[in-house]
Short mmCIF file of C-alpha atoms and ligand atoms in Angstrom, two decimals:
data_model
loop_
_atom_site.label_atom_id
_atom_site.label_comp_id
_atom_site.label_asym_id
_atom_site.label_seq_id
_atom_site.Cartn_x
_atom_site.Cartn_y
_atom_site.Cartn_z
CA UNK S 1 -19.59 39.24 256.07
CA UNK S 2 -20.98 36.00 254.32
CA UNK S 3 -23.35 34.43 257.23
CA UNK S 4 -22.26 30.78 256.07
CA UNK S 5 -18.73 31.35 256.60
CA UNK S 6 -18.50 30.71 260.32
CA UNK S 7 -20.66 27.55 260.23
CA UNK S 8 -18.67 26.27 257.25
CA UNK S 9 -15.12 27.17 259.48
CA UNK S 10 -16.71 25.26 262.37
CA UNK S 11 -17.19 22.07 260.35
CA UNK S 12 -13.55 22.62 259.08
CA UNK S 13 -12.17 23.41 262.49
CA UNK S 14 -11.29 19.76 262.77
CA UNK S 15 -8.48 19.99 260.12
CA UNK S 16 -9.89 17.12 257.99
CA UNK S 17 -11.33 17.33 254.36
CA UNK S 18 -15.12 17.86 254.07
CA UNK S 19 -16.85 17.85 250.60
CA UNK S 20 -18.89 20.71 249.58
CA UNK S 21 -21.78 18.70 249.03
CA UNK S 22 -21.81 17.13 252.31
CA UNK S 23 -21.48 20.60 254.04
CA UNK S 24 -24.25 22.04 252.26
CA UNK S 25 -26.42 19.19 253.38
CA UNK S 26 -25.39 19.53 256.99
CA UNK S 27 -25.99 23.53 256.84
CA UNK S 28 -29.12 23.27 254.75
CA UNK S 29 -27.74 25.77 251.98
CA UNK S 30 -26.97 25.27 248.56
CA UNK S 31 -23.60 24.21 247.43
CA UNK S 32 -22.88 27.41 245.71
CA UNK S 33 -23.26 29.28 249.07
CA UNK S 34 -20.69 26.83 250.50
CA UNK S 35 -18.57 27.94 247.64
CA UNK S 36 -19.04 31.52 248.02
CA UNK S 37 -18.11 31.35 251.88
CA UNK S 38 -14.93 29.32 251.08
CA UNK S 39 -14.04 32.19 248.38
CA UNK S 40 -14.98 34.67 251.02
CA UNK S 41 -12.68 33.28 253.69
CA UNK S 42 -9.45 34.86 252.10
CA UNK S 43 -10.95 38.34 252.59
CA UNK S 44 -10.52 37.88 256.46
CA UNK S 45 -7.18 36.04 256.15
CA UNK S 46 -8.52 32.40 256.31
CA UNK S 47 -7.02 29.95 254.15
CA UNK S 48 -9.16 27.16 252.91
CA UNK S 49 -7.53 24.64 250.49
CA UNK S 50 -9.66 22.69 248.00
CA UNK S 51 -8.78 19.36 246.47
CA UNK S 52 -10.90 18.12 243.49
CA UNK S 53 -12.68 14.82 244.68
CA UNK S 54 -11.83 15.53 248.59
CA UNK S 55 -13.41 18.86 249.52
CA UNK S 56 -12.16 21.49 251.60
CA UNK S 57 -9.61 21.68 254.49
CA UNK S 58 -8.09 24.34 256.61
CA UNK S 59 -4.15 24.14 256.92
CA UNK S 60 -4.50 22.64 260.70
CA UNK S 61 -7.24 21.96 263.43
CA UNK S 62 -8.44 25.05 265.12
CA UNK S 63 -10.43 25.86 268.10
CA UNK S 64 -13.16 28.26 267.89
CA UNK S 65 -14.34 30.43 270.60
CA UNK S 66 -17.71 29.22 271.93
CA UNK S 67 -19.87 31.40 274.59
CA UNK S 68 -20.94 28.18 276.23
CA UNK S 69 -17.45 26.68 276.61
CA UNK S 70 -16.10 29.85 278.05
CA UNK S 71 -18.98 29.99 280.49
CA UNK S 72 -17.99 26.42 281.81
CA UNK S 73 -14.53 27.46 282.41
CA UNK S 74 -15.70 30.45 284.29
CA UNK S 75 -17.01 28.16 286.96
CA UNK S 76 -18.49 30.00 290.10
CA UNK S 77 -18.25 33.50 288.48
CA UNK S 78 -20.27 32.50 285.22
CA UNK S 79 -23.20 34.31 286.56
CA UNK S 80 -21.67 37.32 287.15
CA UNK S 81 -19.64 37.68 283.96
CA UNK S 82 -21.28 38.81 280.54
CA UNK S 83 -19.75 37.21 277.77
CA UNK S 84 -20.26 37.82 273.84
CA UNK S 85 -18.15 36.15 271.22
CA UNK S 86 -17.80 37.93 267.63
CA UNK S 87 -16.89 35.79 264.90
CA UNK S 88 -15.35 38.88 263.04
CA UNK S 89 -14.87 42.52 264.31
CA UNK S 90 -12.57 45.22 263.58
CA UNK S 91 -11.11 45.29 267.11
CA UNK S 92 -12.95 44.31 270.32
CA UNK S 93 -11.81 47.36 272.19
CA UNK S 94 -13.36 49.50 269.39
CA UNK S 95 -16.46 47.66 269.59
CA UNK S 96 -16.73 48.07 273.49
CA UNK S 97 -15.64 51.92 273.03
CA UNK S 98 -18.62 52.24 270.56
CA UNK S 99 -21.42 49.90 272.35
CA UNK S 100 -20.45 50.62 276.28
CA UNK S 101 -22.36 53.97 275.78
CA UNK S 102 -25.37 51.81 275.16
CA UNK S 103 -25.30 50.35 278.76
CA UNK S 104 -23.20 47.33 278.26
CA UNK S 105 -23.19 45.96 281.56
CA UNK S 106 -20.16 45.96 284.11
CA UNK S 107 -17.97 42.83 283.66
CA UNK S 108 -18.56 42.23 279.96
CA UNK S 109 -16.16 40.37 277.98
CA UNK S 110 -16.14 40.61 274.21
CA UNK S 111 -14.09 38.15 272.48
CA UNK S 112 -13.41 37.65 268.67
CA UNK S 113 -12.49 34.69 266.66
CA UNK S 114 -10.98 37.50 264.15
CA UNK S 115 -9.67 40.86 264.53
CA UNK S 116 -9.25 42.69 261.39
CA UNK S 117 -7.87 45.92 263.05
CA UNK S 118 -6.72 44.75 266.19
CA UNK S 119 -5.09 48.06 268.03
CA UNK S 120 -1.77 47.86 269.91
CA UNK S 121 -0.29 50.55 272.28
CA UNK S 122 0.96 53.62 270.76
CA UNK S 123 -0.66 53.36 267.72
CA UNK S 124 0.46 49.97 266.64
CA UNK S 125 -1.55 47.32 265.06
CA UNK S 126 -2.01 43.89 267.04
CA UNK S 127 -1.56 40.91 264.54
CA UNK S 128 -4.10 38.38 264.80
CA UNK S 129 -5.49 35.72 262.63
CA UNK S 130 -8.09 32.85 263.16
CA UNK S 131 -6.80 30.44 265.83
CA UNK S 132 -3.14 32.20 266.21
CA UNK S 133 -4.06 34.79 268.96
CA UNK S 134 -6.60 35.04 271.77
CA UNK S 135 -8.21 38.54 271.37
CA UNK S 136 -10.72 40.01 274.03
CA UNK S 137 -11.81 43.14 275.65
CA UNK S 138 -13.02 43.21 279.34
CA UNK S 139 -15.55 46.16 280.43
CA UNK S 140 -14.87 47.05 283.92
CA UNK S 141 -16.89 49.86 285.58
CA UNK S 142 -15.14 51.64 288.59
CA UNK S 143 -16.39 53.92 291.28
CA UNK S 144 -12.95 55.48 290.84
CA UNK S 145 -12.22 58.50 288.46
CA UNK S 146 -9.70 58.03 285.64
CA UNK S 147 -6.92 59.58 287.74
CA UNK S 148 -7.05 56.67 290.40
CA UNK S 149 -6.58 54.27 287.75
CA UNK S 150 -2.82 54.72 287.06
CA UNK S 151 -1.61 51.43 288.08
CA UNK S 152 -4.52 49.51 286.39
CA UNK S 153 -2.42 48.42 283.38
CA UNK S 154 0.23 46.73 285.78
CA UNK S 155 -2.28 45.19 287.83
CA UNK S 156 -3.95 43.49 284.65
CA UNK S 157 -0.36 42.16 283.92
CA UNK S 158 -0.55 40.37 287.20
CA UNK S 159 -3.86 38.46 286.18
CA UNK S 160 -2.21 37.42 283.04
CA UNK S 161 1.02 36.20 284.76
CA UNK S 162 -1.18 34.14 287.26
CA UNK S 163 -3.23 32.64 284.27
CA UNK S 164 0.08 31.46 282.30
CA UNK S 165 1.18 29.98 285.44
CA UNK S 166 -2.19 27.97 285.66
CA UNK S 167 -1.65 26.58 282.29
CA UNK S 168 1.98 25.61 283.04
CA UNK S 169 3.92 28.64 281.84
CA UNK S 170 5.92 29.46 285.08
CA UNK S 171 8.66 31.79 283.51
CA UNK S 172 6.29 34.68 282.10
CA UNK S 173 7.69 38.37 282.96
CA UNK S 174 6.43 41.71 282.73
CA UNK S 175 7.83 44.52 280.97
CA UNK S 176 6.85 47.89 282.20
CA UNK S 177 4.11 49.03 282.03
CA UNK S 178 2.16 46.03 280.82
CA UNK S 179 3.82 43.86 278.02
CA UNK S 180 4.09 40.09 278.88
CA UNK S 181 7.42 38.46 278.02
CA UNK S 182 9.44 35.12 277.89
CA UNK S 183 13.02 34.91 278.04
CA UNK S 184 13.71 32.66 275.40
CA UNK S 185 16.73 31.86 273.17
CA UNK S 186 18.74 34.58 274.81
CA UNK S 187 16.06 37.21 274.35
CA UNK S 188 13.12 38.63 275.64
CA UNK S 189 9.87 37.83 273.45
CA UNK S 190 6.56 39.11 273.86
CA UNK S 191 3.63 36.84 274.43
CA UNK S 192 0.97 39.30 275.13
CA UNK S 193 -0.16 42.65 274.94
CA UNK S 194 -2.46 45.00 276.98
CA UNK S 195 -4.26 48.02 275.76
CA UNK S 196 -6.51 49.81 278.07
CA UNK S 197 -9.03 52.77 276.99
CA UNK S 198 -10.75 54.64 279.59
CA UNK S 199 -13.98 56.53 279.60
CA UNK S 200 -15.14 58.52 282.35
CA UNK S 201 -15.41 61.68 284.21
CA UNK S 202 -12.92 63.28 286.49
CA UNK S 203 -15.27 62.90 289.56
CA UNK S 204 -15.43 59.40 290.54
CA UNK S 205 -16.89 57.22 287.72
CA UNK S 206 -15.08 55.35 284.71
CA UNK S 207 -15.15 52.43 282.83
CA UNK S 208 -12.16 50.69 281.68
CA UNK S 209 -12.07 48.82 278.35
CA UNK S 210 -9.35 46.31 278.98
CA UNK S 211 -8.13 44.60 275.54
CA UNK S 212 -5.87 41.64 275.90
CA UNK S 213 -4.23 39.82 272.94
CA UNK S 214 -2.20 36.61 273.87
CA UNK S 215 -0.28 34.91 270.93
CA UNK S 216 -1.34 31.33 271.01
CA UNK S 217 -0.05 29.65 267.71
CA UNK S 218 1.79 32.08 265.44
CA UNK S 219 2.07 31.14 261.71
CA UNK S 220 5.18 32.09 260.17
CA UNK S 221 3.40 34.55 258.08
CA UNK S 222 1.98 36.34 261.54
CA UNK S 223 5.34 36.18 263.01
CA UNK S 224 7.10 38.16 259.79
CA UNK S 225 4.28 41.09 260.06
CA UNK S 226 5.43 41.51 263.83
CA UNK S 227 7.80 44.28 264.37
CA UNK S 228 9.39 42.78 267.62
CA UNK S 229 10.52 39.42 268.78
CA UNK S 230 7.46 37.47 269.60
CA UNK S 231 6.60 33.96 271.05
CA UNK S 232 3.37 31.96 271.47
CA UNK S 233 1.68 29.44 274.07
CA UNK S 234 2.30 26.51 271.87
CA UNK S 235 6.18 27.33 271.60
CA UNK S 236 6.24 27.77 275.44
CA UNK S 237 4.16 24.80 276.31
CA UNK S 238 4.77 22.30 273.30
CA UNK S 239 1.33 21.70 272.93
CA UNK S 240 -1.81 23.84 272.44
CA UNK S 241 -3.95 25.42 275.15
CA UNK S 242 -7.72 25.25 274.64
CA UNK S 243 -8.71 29.04 274.01
CA UNK S 244 -11.98 28.75 275.55
CA UNK S 245 -10.72 27.18 278.87
CA UNK S 246 -7.95 29.68 278.94
CA UNK S 247 -10.15 32.76 278.59
CA UNK S 248 -12.30 31.32 281.33
CA UNK S 249 -9.08 31.14 283.64
CA UNK S 250 -8.11 34.64 282.55
CA UNK S 251 -11.58 36.15 283.38
CA UNK S 252 -11.46 34.60 286.79
CA UNK S 253 -7.91 36.21 287.47
CA UNK S 254 -8.98 39.69 286.03
CA UNK S 255 -12.32 39.57 287.87
CA UNK S 256 -10.26 38.88 291.05
CA UNK S 257 -7.62 41.56 290.83
CA UNK S 258 -9.88 44.03 289.45
CA UNK S 259 -12.25 43.68 292.51
CA UNK S 260 -9.26 44.20 294.92
CA UNK S 261 -7.92 47.07 292.67
CA UNK S 262 -11.54 48.98 293.16
CA UNK S 263 -10.39 49.14 297.00
CA UNK S 264 -6.81 49.34 297.12
CA UNK S 265 -5.54 50.17 293.78
CA UNK S 266 -1.97 49.03 292.65
CA UNK S 267 -0.47 49.07 296.25
CA UNK S 268 -1.81 45.62 296.97
CA UNK S 269 0.10 44.29 293.83
CA UNK S 270 3.27 46.23 294.06
CA UNK S 271 5.38 43.58 295.31
CA UNK S 272 4.12 40.74 293.41
CA UNK S 273 4.50 42.98 290.07
CA UNK S 274 8.01 43.58 291.17
CA UNK S 275 8.71 39.90 291.67
CA UNK S 276 7.83 39.31 287.77
CA UNK S 277 9.73 42.61 286.53
CA UNK S 278 12.06 41.42 283.64
CA UNK S 279 14.06 44.59 283.90
CA UNK S 280 14.42 45.22 287.80
CA UNK S 281 17.76 46.59 288.82
CA UNK S 282 18.76 46.25 285.29
CA UNK S 283 20.16 49.03 283.10
CA UNK S 284 17.46 50.39 280.74
CA UNK S 285 16.84 53.01 278.07
CA UNK S 286 13.71 54.82 278.52
CA UNK S 287 12.15 56.89 275.44
CA UNK S 288 9.92 59.36 276.41
CA UNK S 289 7.04 60.78 274.29
CA UNK S 290 8.89 63.94 273.27
CA UNK S 291 11.73 61.65 271.95
CA UNK S 292 13.91 62.48 275.16
CA UNK S 293 15.97 59.25 276.00
CA UNK S 294 16.47 58.50 279.64
CA UNK S 295 19.19 55.81 280.95
CA UNK S 296 19.83 54.40 284.05
CA UNK S 297 18.80 51.53 286.32
CA UNK S 298 15.42 50.61 287.19
CA UNK S 299 15.29 51.03 290.87
CA UNK S 300 11.43 50.84 291.92
CA UNK S 301 8.04 50.99 291.03
CA UNK S 302 5.96 53.39 292.54
CA UNK S 303 2.71 52.60 294.67
CA UNK S 304 0.65 54.30 291.72
CA UNK S 305 2.68 52.16 289.15
CA UNK S 306 5.29 54.78 288.11
CA UNK S 307 8.67 53.29 286.72
CA UNK S 308 11.48 54.79 288.91
CA UNK S 309 14.83 55.09 287.45
CA UNK S 310 18.02 55.67 289.22
CA UNK S 311 19.75 58.17 286.67
CA UNK S 312 23.26 60.26 287.11
CA UNK S 313 21.22 63.04 288.24
CA UNK S 314 19.06 60.94 290.77
CA UNK S 315 16.05 58.90 291.00
CA UNK S 316 13.25 59.95 288.49
CA UNK S 317 9.85 58.74 288.13
CA UNK S 318 7.96 58.09 284.86
CA UNK S 319 4.23 57.38 283.88
CA UNK S 320 4.62 56.70 280.39
CA UNK S 321 7.48 55.86 277.81
CA UNK S 322 8.99 53.11 275.78
CA UNK S 323 11.74 51.02 277.83
CA UNK S 324 14.42 48.47 276.60
CA UNK S 325 17.15 46.89 278.40
CA UNK S 326 20.72 48.31 277.57
CA UNK S 327 22.20 44.58 277.42
CA UNK S 328 20.17 43.87 274.27
CA UNK S 329 20.35 47.47 272.54
C1 BTN Z 401 0.07 45.92 272.78
O1 BTN Z 401 0.85 45.18 273.36
O2 BTN Z 401 0.51 47.02 272.20
C2 BTN Z 401 -1.28 46.00 273.33
C3 BTN Z 401 -2.14 45.01 272.50
C4 BTN Z 401 -3.55 44.83 272.72
C5 BTN Z 401 -4.20 43.76 271.33
C6 BTN Z 401 -5.56 43.53 272.34
S1 BTN Z 401 -6.33 42.34 271.32
C7 BTN Z 401 -7.80 42.65 271.95
C8 BTN Z 401 -7.99 44.09 271.89
N1 BTN Z 401 -8.77 44.84 270.91
C9 BTN Z 401 -7.64 45.43 270.26
O3 BTN Z 401 -7.82 46.19 269.45
N2 BTN Z 401 -6.39 45.41 271.05
C10 BTN Z 401 -6.62 44.53 272.05
#
């Protein structure tokens, strides 16, 4: 990637016009380097307008992720969390999966301004464009084998709901196992998703790469690319959230729930999780990996995080599957 591009974007982040000449002076590079950077922006999905006599401009102001600002928002836990901000990466999860073997410390967060190949669950793509989505992965090493981590993704949902409450979004709900939804305009819309990838041996050590994507301010273009109803923080709050401050809030909540999870796993969080569950006691349809369809009413969540459905044939428990509410089918 062009190494002038992000310094240029940083100048343009105020959403105002900046002349190529002035930027080249600010960055101490040639005007043609600025021009090449602007030309390259399109390759990573960033639109920069140019108007003769005025210069260059983004469609609207953006707040880039900044390690120092995130650290400030982390407050007390700042010395215990390792932060790295990448300008552009294929996927923060893939980056950590590759790098964690090289001794990346426990409690490391990799956040990206742009992900080019963000991964969703079940092989889906997580759509993210500059400033439209907060994307990061948190590496947490457990003294637990992967088999003990079954309720981890549900627990992460709790940290997300608590963080949304802190910024004033009090009506966020969880959809099993770990989507975060908002009920808006008569339907459930997704505001955030979680993708956990595990590395570890069966004996008693594992590393979880906890990937989180949260919609901040989706453009029409991005909304059209998302294959399910979606909503963003801007729409919920009526104003923007500062992504650096919000990431600090998220990492505080994640660190807190993960520390408790190490000792008690999901059992400490079960009641709180059920209180946020969008489909609790509701009629649902669950599509299993083998395409079997199970219909029934959600009756419980097990202490390990399995979904319990009351079916015609009695209660059945599931560890995976794609759930939808029957009223909205
Ligand atoms: C889902 O809802 O399907 C899960 C979405 C997870 C997206 C995040 S964005 C940061 C991290 N890196 C990825 O490639 N995916 C996760």
